Amino acid sequence: MNNKHKLVIVVGSVREGRFGPVVASWVADQARQHGGFKVEVVDLAEVEIPLALPAESPKYAGESYPRPAGMAALTSALAGADAFVIVTPEYNHSYPASLKAAIDWHFTQWTAKPVAFVSYGGAAGGRHAVLHLENVLTELHAVTIRDGLAFPNYFTAWQDGLPLDPQASGYAKTLLDQLAWWAGALRSARETVPYPS
């Protein structure tokens, strides 16, 4: 277990009736089967995430940043992660406000760590949301993984908690292989030399 990378899968939607937990559960199963990860699923619907932020940036405040007590488990999970998978829908050609708020309450927890994306939506499969997230997470010095997973028209593309596309597991393996490589490379780098801020 010590050789496994700690993977945090973030369920980005908090909307009533959301499909995100179904997708996240499947991704978590794929990650466990992969064998390279210790998996934790974090559901933002279970976290206190205010939209109003303190005046100081979390980048400069560090450990003294005044987060709500209800955010402690999220902060701890992000800080301890070696890698992330963000599961996001697409709302109005972008990602949910809940996800942006969760990202903005943190900074160093994302820095020099790899992030992969699994998206779902209508015809575009959530790809607009992912494009926006890539820009945001690059600003936080995270490393985004090229090969993501997108599920267009998810409402007809899934059945009994599983994607109907027989190639989905193969695509997931590619994503997880790349994520594991980056997780190992970046963890070694962080342990060898502190990331320049």
Coordinates of N, CA and C in Angstrom, one line a residue:
M1 N 0.8 -1.2 0.0 CA 0.0 0.0 0.0 C 0.9 1.3 0.0
N2 N 2.1 1.1 0.6 CA 3.0 2.3 0.7 C 3.4 2.8 -0.7
N3 N 3.5 1.9 -1.7 CA 3.9 2.2 -3.0 C 2.8 2.8 -3.9
K4 N 1.6 2.8 -3.3 CA 0.4 3.3 -4.1 C 0.3 4.8 -3.9
H5 N -0.1 5.5 -4.9 CA -0.3 6.9 -4.9 C -1.7 7.2 -4.3
K6 N -1.8 8.2 -3.4 CA -3.1 8.6 -2.9 C -3.9 9.4 -3.9
L7 N -5.0 8.8 -4.4 CA -5.8 9.5 -5.4 C -7.1 10.0 -4.8
V8 N -7.3 11.3 -4.9 CA -8.6 11.9 -4.5 C -9.5 12.2 -5.7
I9 N -10.6 11.6 -5.7 CA -11.6 11.8 -6.8 C -12.7 12.8 -6.2
V10 N -12.8 13.9 -6.9 CA -13.7 15.0 -6.5 C -14.9 15.0 -7.3
V11 N -16.1 14.8 -6.6 CA -17.4 15.0 -7.2 C -17.7 16.4 -7.2
G12 N -17.7 17.1 -8.4 CA -17.8 18.5 -8.5 C -19.2 19.1 -8.4
S13 N -20.2 18.3 -8.7 CA -21.6 18.9 -8.7 C -22.3 18.7 -7.4
V14 N -23.0 19.7 -7.0 CA -23.9 19.6 -5.8 C -25.3 19.8 -6.2
R15 N -25.6 19.8 -7.4 CA -27.0 20.0 -7.9 C -27.9 18.8 -7.5
E16 N -29.1 19.1 -7.1 CA -30.1 18.1 -6.8 C -30.3 17.2 -8.0
G17 N -30.3 15.9 -7.7 CA -30.5 14.9 -8.8 C -29.3 14.7 -9.7
R18 N -28.1 15.2 -9.2 CA -26.9 15.1 -10.0 C -26.5 13.6 -10.4
F19 N -25.8 13.5 -11.4 CA -25.3 12.2 -11.9 C -23.8 11.9 -11.5
G20 N -23.2 12.9 -10.9 CA -21.8 12.8 -10.6 C -21.4 11.7 -9.7
P21 N -22.1 11.4 -8.6 CA -21.7 10.2 -7.8 C -21.7 8.9 -8.5
V22 N -22.6 8.7 -9.5 CA -22.6 7.5 -10.3 C -21.3 7.4 -11.1
V23 N -20.9 8.5 -11.7 CA -19.6 8.5 -12.5 C -18.4 8.3 -11.6
A24 N -18.4 9.0 -10.5 CA -17.3 8.9 -9.5 C -17.1 7.5 -9.0
S25 N -18.2 6.9 -8.7 CA -18.2 5.5 -8.2 C -17.5 4.5 -9.2
W26 N -17.9 4.7 -10.5 CA -17.3 3.9 -11.5 C -15.8 4.2 -11.7
V27 N -15.5 5.5 -11.6 CA -14.1 5.9 -11.8 C -13.3 5.3 -10.6
A28 N -13.8 5.4 -9.4 CA -13.2 4.8 -8.2 C -12.9 3.3 -8.4
D29 N -13.9 2.6 -8.9 CA -13.7 1.1 -9.1 C -12.6 0.9 -10.2
Q30 N -12.6 1.7 -11.2 CA -11.5 1.6 -12.2 C -10.1 1.8 -11.6
A31 N -10.1 2.8 -10.7 CA -8.8 3.2 -10.1 C -8.3 2.1 -9.1
R32 N -9.3 1.5 -8.4 CA -8.9 0.4 -7.5 C -8.4 -0.9 -8.3
Q33 N -9.1 -1.1 -9.4 CA -8.7 -2.3 -10.3 C -7.3 -2.0 -10.9
H34 N -7.0 -0.8 -11.2 CA -5.7 -0.4 -11.8 C -4.6 -0.9 -10.9
G35 N -4.8 -0.7 -9.6 CA -3.8 -1.2 -8.6 C -2.7 -0.2 -8.2
G36 N -2.7 1.0 -8.9 CA -1.6 1.9 -8.5 C -2.0 3.0 -7.5
F37 N -3.2 2.9 -7.0 CA -3.8 4.0 -6.2 C -4.4 3.5 -4.9
K38 N -4.3 4.3 -3.9 CA -5.2 4.3 -2.7 C -6.3 5.3 -3.0
V39 N -7.5 5.0 -3.0 CA -8.6 5.8 -3.6 C -9.4 6.4 -2.4
E40 N -9.7 7.7 -2.5 CA -10.6 8.4 -1.7 C -11.6 9.3 -2.5
V41 N -12.9 9.1 -2.3 CA -13.8 9.9 -3.1 C -14.3 11.1 -2.1
V42 N -14.2 12.3 -2.6 CA -14.6 13.5 -1.9 C -15.8 14.1 -2.6
D43 N -17.0 14.2 -2.0 CA -18.2 14.7 -2.6 C -18.4 16.1 -2.0
L44 N -18.4 17.1 -2.9 CA -18.5 18.5 -2.5 C -19.9 18.8 -1.9
A45 N -20.8 18.0 -2.2 CA -22.2 18.1 -1.6 C -22.1 17.9 -0.1
E46 N -21.1 17.3 0.4 CA -20.9 17.0 1.9 C -20.0 18.0 2.6
V47 N -19.6 19.1 1.9 CA -18.6 20.0 2.4 C -19.2 21.4 2.5
E48 N -18.9 22.1 3.6 CA -19.3 23.5 3.7 C -18.4 24.4 2.8
I49 N -18.9 25.0 1.7 CA -18.1 25.7 0.8 C -18.7 27.1 0.6
P50 N -18.4 28.1 1.4 CA -19.0 29.4 1.2 C -18.4 30.1 -0.1
L51 N -19.2 30.9 -0.6 CA -18.7 31.7 -1.8 C -17.9 32.9 -1.4
A52 N -18.1 33.5 -0.3 CA -17.4 34.6 0.2 C -16.0 34.1 0.7
L53 N -14.9 34.7 0.2 CA -13.6 34.3 0.6 C -12.9 35.4 1.5
P54 N -12.0 34.9 2.3 CA -11.2 35.9 3.1 C -10.4 36.8 2.1
A55 N -10.0 37.9 2.7 CA -9.3 38.9 1.8 C -7.9 38.4 1.3
E56 N -7.2 37.7 2.2 CA -5.9 37.3 1.8 C -5.9 36.0 0.9
S57 N -5.0 35.9 0.0 CA -4.9 34.7 -0.8 C -4.4 33.5 -0.1
P58 N -5.0 32.3 -0.3 CA -4.5 31.1 0.4 C -3.1 30.8 -0.1
K59 N -2.6 31.3 -1.2 CA -1.3 31.0 -1.6 C -0.3 31.6 -0.7
Y60 N -0.6 32.8 -0.1 CA 0.4 33.5 0.8 C 0.1 33.3 2.2
A61 N -1.2 32.9 2.6 CA -1.5 32.7 4.0 C -1.0 31.4 4.5
G62 N -0.9 30.4 3.6 CA -0.4 29.1 4.0 C -1.4 28.4 5.0
E63 N -0.8 27.8 6.0 CA -1.5 27.1 7.0 C -2.5 28.0 7.8
S64 N -2.2 29.3 7.9 CA -3.0 30.1 8.7 C -4.3 30.6 8.0
Y65 N -4.5 30.2 6.7 CA -5.7 30.6 6.0 C -7.0 30.2 6.7
P66 N -7.9 31.2 7.0 CA -9.1 30.9 7.8 C -10.2 30.2 7.1
R67 N -10.1 28.9 7.0 CA -11.2 28.1 6.3 C -12.2 27.7 7.4
P68 N -13.5 27.5 6.9 CA -14.5 27.1 7.8 C -14.2 25.7 8.4
A69 N -14.7 25.4 9.6 CA -14.4 24.1 10.2 C -14.9 23.0 9.3
G70 N -16.1 23.2 8.7 CA -16.7 22.2 7.8 C -15.9 21.8 6.6
M71 N -14.8 22.6 6.3 CA -14.0 22.3 5.2 C -12.7 21.6 5.5
A72 N -12.5 21.3 6.8 CA -11.3 20.7 7.2 C -11.0 19.3 6.6
A73 N -12.0 18.5 6.4 CA -11.8 17.2 5.8 C -11.4 17.3 4.3
L74 N -12.0 18.2 3.6 CA -11.6 18.5 2.2 C -10.2 19.0 2.1
T75 N -9.8 20.0 2.9 CA -8.5 20.5 2.9 C -7.4 19.4 3.2
S76 N -7.7 18.6 4.2 CA -6.8 17.5 4.5 C -6.7 16.5 3.4
A77 N -7.8 16.2 2.7 CA -7.8 15.2 1.6 C -6.9 15.8 0.5
L78 N -7.2 17.1 0.1 CA -6.4 17.7 -1.0 C -4.9 17.7 -0.6
A79 N -4.6 18.1 0.6 CA -3.2 18.3 1.0 C -2.5 16.9 0.9
G80 N -3.2 15.9 1.3 CA -2.5 14.5 1.4 C -2.5 13.8 0.0
A81 N -3.2 14.3 -1.0 CA -3.3 13.6 -2.3 C -2.0 13.7 -3.0
D82 N -1.7 12.6 -3.8 CA -0.6 12.6 -4.8 C -1.2 12.9 -6.2
A83 N -2.5 12.8 -6.3 CA -3.1 12.9 -7.7 C -4.6 13.2 -7.5
F84 N -5.2 13.7 -8.5 CA -6.7 14.0 -8.5 C -7.3 13.6 -9.7
V85 N -8.6 13.2 -9.6 CA -9.5 13.1 -10.7 C -10.7 14.0 -10.4
I86 N -11.0 14.9 -11.2 CA -12.2 15.8 -11.0 C -13.3 15.3 -11.9
V87 N -14.4 14.9 -11.3 CA -15.6 14.5 -12.0 C -16.5 15.7 -12.1
T88 N -16.8 16.2 -13.4 CA -17.5 17.4 -13.5 C -18.6 17.3 -14.6
P89 N -19.8 17.9 -14.4 CA -20.7 18.1 -15.5 C -20.4 19.4 -16.2
E90 N -21.2 19.7 -17.2 CA -21.1 21.0 -17.8 C -22.4 21.7 -17.6
Y91 N -22.2 22.9 -17.0 CA -23.4 23.8 -16.8 C -23.1 25.1 -17.6
N92 N -24.0 25.3 -18.6 CA -23.9 26.5 -19.4 C -22.4 26.7 -20.0
H93 N -21.9 25.6 -20.5 CA -20.6 25.6 -21.2 C -19.4 25.8 -20.2
S94 N -19.6 25.5 -18.9 CA -18.5 25.6 -18.0 C -18.8 24.6 -16.8
Y95 N -18.0 24.7 -15.8 CA -18.1 23.8 -14.7 C -18.9 24.4 -13.5
P96 N -19.3 23.6 -12.5 CA -20.2 24.2 -11.4 C -19.5 25.2 -10.5
A97 N -20.3 26.1 -10.0 CA -19.7 27.1 -9.1 C -19.2 26.4 -7.8
S98 N -19.8 25.3 -7.4 CA -19.3 24.6 -6.2 C -17.8 24.1 -6.4
L99 N -17.5 23.7 -7.6 CA -16.1 23.3 -7.9 C -15.2 24.5 -7.9
K100 N -15.6 25.6 -8.5 CA -14.7 26.8 -8.5 C -14.5 27.3 -7.1
A101 N -15.5 27.2 -6.2 CA -15.3 27.7 -4.9 C -14.4 26.8 -4.1
A102 N -14.5 25.5 -4.3 CA -13.6 24.5 -3.6 C -12.2 24.7 -4.0
I103 N -12.0 25.0 -5.3 CA -10.6 25.2 -5.8 C -10.1 26.5 -5.2
D104 N -10.9 27.6 -5.2 CA -10.4 28.9 -4.8 C -10.1 29.0 -3.3
W105 N -10.7 28.1 -2.5 CA -10.4 28.1 -1.1 C -9.0 27.5 -0.8
H106 N -8.4 26.9 -1.8 CA -7.1 26.3 -1.6 C -6.1 26.8 -2.7
F107 N -4.9 26.4 -2.5 CA -3.9 26.8 -3.5 C -2.7 25.7 -3.5
T108 N -2.0 25.8 -2.4 CA -0.8 24.9 -2.3 C -1.2 23.4 -2.4
Q109 N -2.4 23.1 -2.0 CA -2.9 21.7 -2.0 C -2.9 21.1 -3.4
W110 N -3.0 22.0 -4.4 CA -3.1 21.5 -5.8 C -1.7 21.6 -6.4
T111 N -0.8 22.4 -5.9 CA 0.5 22.7 -6.5 C 1.4 21.5 -6.8
A112 N 1.9 21.4 -8.0 CA 2.9 20.4 -8.4 C 2.3 18.9 -8.2
K113 N 1.0 18.8 -8.5 CA 0.3 17.5 -8.5 C -0.5 17.4 -9.7
P114 N -0.7 16.1 -10.2 CA -1.4 15.9 -11.5 C -2.9 15.8 -11.2
V115 N -3.6 16.4 -12.2 CA -5.1 16.4 -12.2 C -5.6 15.8 -13.5
A116 N -6.5 14.8 -13.4 CA -7.2 14.3 -14.6 C -8.6 14.6 -14.5
F117 N -9.3 14.5 -15.7 CA -10.7 15.0 -15.7 C -11.6 13.9 -16.3
V118 N -12.8 13.7 -15.7 CA -13.8 12.8 -16.2 C -15.1 13.7 -16.2
S119 N -15.6 13.9 -17.4 CA -16.7 14.9 -17.6 C -17.9 14.2 -18.2
Y120 N -19.0 14.8 -18.0 CA -20.3 14.2 -18.6 C -21.2 15.4 -18.9
G121 N -22.1 15.2 -19.9 CA -23.0 16.3 -20.2 C -23.8 15.9 -21.4
G122 N -24.2 16.9 -22.2 CA -25.0 16.7 -23.4 C -24.1 16.3 -24.6
A123 N -24.3 16.9 -25.7 CA -23.5 16.5 -26.9 C -22.0 16.7 -26.7
A124 N -21.6 17.7 -26.0 CA -20.2 17.9 -25.8 C -19.5 17.1 -24.7
G125 N -20.3 16.4 -23.9 CA -19.8 15.5 -22.9 C -19.0 16.2 -21.8
G126 N -19.3 17.5 -21.6 CA -18.6 18.2 -20.6 C -17.2 18.8 -20.9
R127 N -16.9 18.7 -22.2 CA -15.5 19.1 -22.6 C -15.3 20.6 -22.4
H128 N -16.3 21.5 -22.5 CA -16.2 22.9 -22.3 C -15.8 23.1 -20.8
A129 N -16.4 22.4 -19.9 CA -16.0 22.5 -18.5 C -14.6 22.1 -18.3
V130 N -14.1 21.1 -18.9 CA -12.7 20.7 -18.7 C -11.7 21.7 -19.3
L131 N -12.0 22.3 -20.4 CA -11.2 23.3 -21.0 C -11.0 24.5 -20.0
H132 N -12.1 24.9 -19.3 CA -12.0 25.9 -18.4 C -11.2 25.5 -17.1
L133 N -11.4 24.3 -16.7 CA -10.7 23.8 -15.5 C -9.2 23.7 -15.7
E134 N -8.8 23.3 -16.9 CA -7.4 23.2 -17.3 C -6.7 24.6 -17.1
N135 N -7.4 25.7 -17.5 CA -6.9 27.0 -17.3 C -6.7 27.4 -15.9
V136 N -7.8 27.1 -15.1 CA -7.8 27.4 -13.7 C -6.7 26.7 -12.9
L137 N -6.6 25.4 -13.2 CA -5.6 24.6 -12.4 C -4.2 24.8 -12.8
T138 N -4.0 25.2 -14.0 CA -2.6 25.6 -14.5 C -2.2 26.8 -13.7
E139 N -3.1 27.7 -13.4 CA -2.7 28.9 -12.6 C -2.3 28.5 -11.2
L140 N -2.8 27.4 -10.7 CA -2.5 26.9 -9.3 C -1.2 26.0 -9.4
H141 N -0.6 25.9 -10.5 CA 0.6 25.2 -10.7 C 0.4 23.7 -10.6
A142 N -0.8 23.2 -10.9 CA -1.1 21.8 -11.1 C -0.7 21.4 -12.5
V143 N -0.6 20.1 -12.7 CA -0.3 19.5 -14.0 C -1.5 18.8 -14.5
T144 N -2.1 19.2 -15.6 CA -3.3 18.6 -16.1 C -2.9 17.5 -17.1
I145 N -3.7 16.4 -17.0 CA -3.4 15.2 -17.8 C -4.2 15.3 -19.1
R146 N -3.5 15.0 -20.2 CA -4.1 15.2 -21.5 C -5.3 14.2 -21.8
D147 N -5.1 13.0 -21.5 CA -6.1 12.0 -21.8 C -7.2 11.9 -20.7
G148 N -8.3 12.6 -20.9 CA -9.4 12.5 -20.0 C -10.5 11.6 -20.6
L149 N -11.6 11.6 -19.8 CA -12.7 10.8 -20.2 C -13.9 11.7 -20.3
A150 N -14.7 11.6 -21.4 CA -15.9 12.5 -21.6 C -17.0 11.6 -22.0
F151 N -18.2 11.8 -21.3 CA -19.4 11.0 -21.6 C -20.5 11.9 -22.2
P152 N -20.6 12.0 -23.5 CA -21.7 12.8 -24.1 C -23.0 12.1 -23.9
N153 N -24.0 12.9 -23.8 CA -25.4 12.3 -23.6 C -25.4 11.2 -22.6
Y154 N -24.9 11.5 -21.4 CA -24.7 10.5 -20.4 C -26.1 9.8 -20.0
F155 N -27.2 10.5 -20.2 CA -28.5 10.1 -19.8 C -28.9 8.9 -20.6
T156 N -28.3 8.7 -21.8 CA -28.6 7.5 -22.6 C -27.4 6.6 -22.7
A157 N -26.2 7.0 -22.2 CA -25.0 6.3 -22.4 C -24.6 5.4 -21.2
W158 N -25.4 5.4 -20.1 CA -25.1 4.6 -18.9 C -26.3 3.8 -18.6
Q159 N -26.0 2.6 -18.0 CA -27.1 1.8 -17.5 C -26.6 1.0 -16.3
D160 N -27.4 1.0 -15.2 CA -27.1 0.3 -14.0 C -25.7 0.7 -13.4
G161 N -25.4 2.0 -13.5 CA -24.2 2.5 -12.9 C -22.9 2.3 -13.8
L162 N -23.1 1.8 -15.0 CA -21.9 1.5 -15.9 C -22.1 2.2 -17.2
P163 N -21.0 2.6 -17.8 CA -21.1 3.2 -19.2 C -21.3 2.1 -20.2
L164 N -22.2 2.4 -21.2 CA -22.5 1.4 -22.2 C -21.3 1.2 -23.2
D165 N -20.5 2.2 -23.4 CA -19.4 2.1 -24.3 C -18.4 1.0 -23.9
P166 N -18.2 0.0 -24.6 CA -17.3 -1.1 -24.2 C -15.8 -0.7 -24.1
Q167 N -15.5 0.5 -24.7 CA -14.1 1.0 -24.7 C -13.8 1.9 -23.5
A168 N -14.8 2.2 -22.7 CA -14.7 3.1 -21.6 C -13.6 2.7 -20.6
S169 N -13.6 1.4 -20.3 CA -12.6 0.9 -19.3 C -11.2 1.1 -19.9
G170 N -11.0 0.9 -21.1 CA -9.7 1.1 -21.8 C -9.2 2.5 -21.7
Y171 N -10.2 3.4 -22.0 CA -9.9 4.8 -21.9 C -9.5 5.2 -20.5
A172 N -10.2 4.6 -19.5 CA -9.9 4.9 -18.1 C -8.5 4.4 -17.7
K173 N -8.2 3.3 -18.2 CA -6.8 2.7 -17.9 C -5.7 3.7 -18.5
T174 N -5.9 4.2 -19.7 CA -5.0 5.1 -20.2 C -4.8 6.4 -19.3
L175 N -6.0 6.9 -18.9 CA -6.0 8.1 -18.0 C -5.2 7.7 -16.7
L176 N -5.5 6.6 -16.2 CA -4.9 6.2 -14.9 C -3.5 5.9 -15.0
D177 N -3.0 5.3 -16.1 CA -1.6 5.0 -16.3 C -0.8 6.3 -16.4
Q178 N -1.4 7.3 -17.1 CA -0.7 8.6 -17.2 C -0.7 9.3 -15.8
L179 N -1.8 9.2 -15.1 CA -2.0 9.9 -13.8 C -1.0 9.3 -12.8
A180 N -0.8 7.9 -12.9 CA 0.1 7.3 -12.0 C 1.6 7.7 -12.3
W181 N 1.9 7.8 -13.6 CA 3.2 8.2 -13.9 C 3.6 9.6 -13.4
W182 N 2.6 10.5 -13.7 CA 2.8 11.9 -13.2 C 2.8 12.0 -11.7
A183 N 2.0 11.2 -11.0 CA 1.9 11.2 -9.6 C 3.3 10.8 -9.0
G184 N 3.9 9.7 -9.5 CA 5.2 9.3 -9.1 C 6.3 10.3 -9.3
A185 N 6.3 10.8 -10.6 CA 7.3 11.8 -10.9 C 7.2 13.0 -10.1
L186 N 6.1 13.5 -9.9 CA 5.9 14.8 -9.2 C 6.1 14.6 -7.7
R187 N 5.7 13.4 -7.1 CA 5.9 13.2 -5.7 C 7.4 13.1 -5.5
S188 N 8.2 12.4 -6.3 CA 9.6 12.3 -6.2 C 10.3 13.7 -6.3
A189 N 9.8 14.5 -7.2 CA 10.3 15.9 -7.3 C 10.0 16.7 -6.1
R190 N 8.8 16.6 -5.6 CA 8.5 17.4 -4.4 C 9.3 17.0 -3.2
E191 N 9.6 15.7 -3.1 CA 10.3 15.2 -1.9 C 11.8 15.5 -2.1
T192 N 12.3 15.8 -3.3 CA 13.7 16.0 -3.5 C 14.0 17.5 -3.4
V193 N 13.2 18.3 -4.0 CA 13.4 19.8 -4.0 C 12.1 20.5 -3.9
P194 N 11.9 21.4 -2.9 CA 10.7 22.1 -2.7 C 10.3 22.8 -4.0
Y195 N 9.0 22.8 -4.4 CA 8.5 23.5 -5.6 C 8.7 25.0 -5.4
P196 N 9.3 25.6 -6.5 CA 9.6 27.1 -6.4 C 8.3 27.9 -6.4
S197 N 8.0 28.7 -5.5 CA 6.8 29.5 -5.4 C 6.9 30.9 -6.0

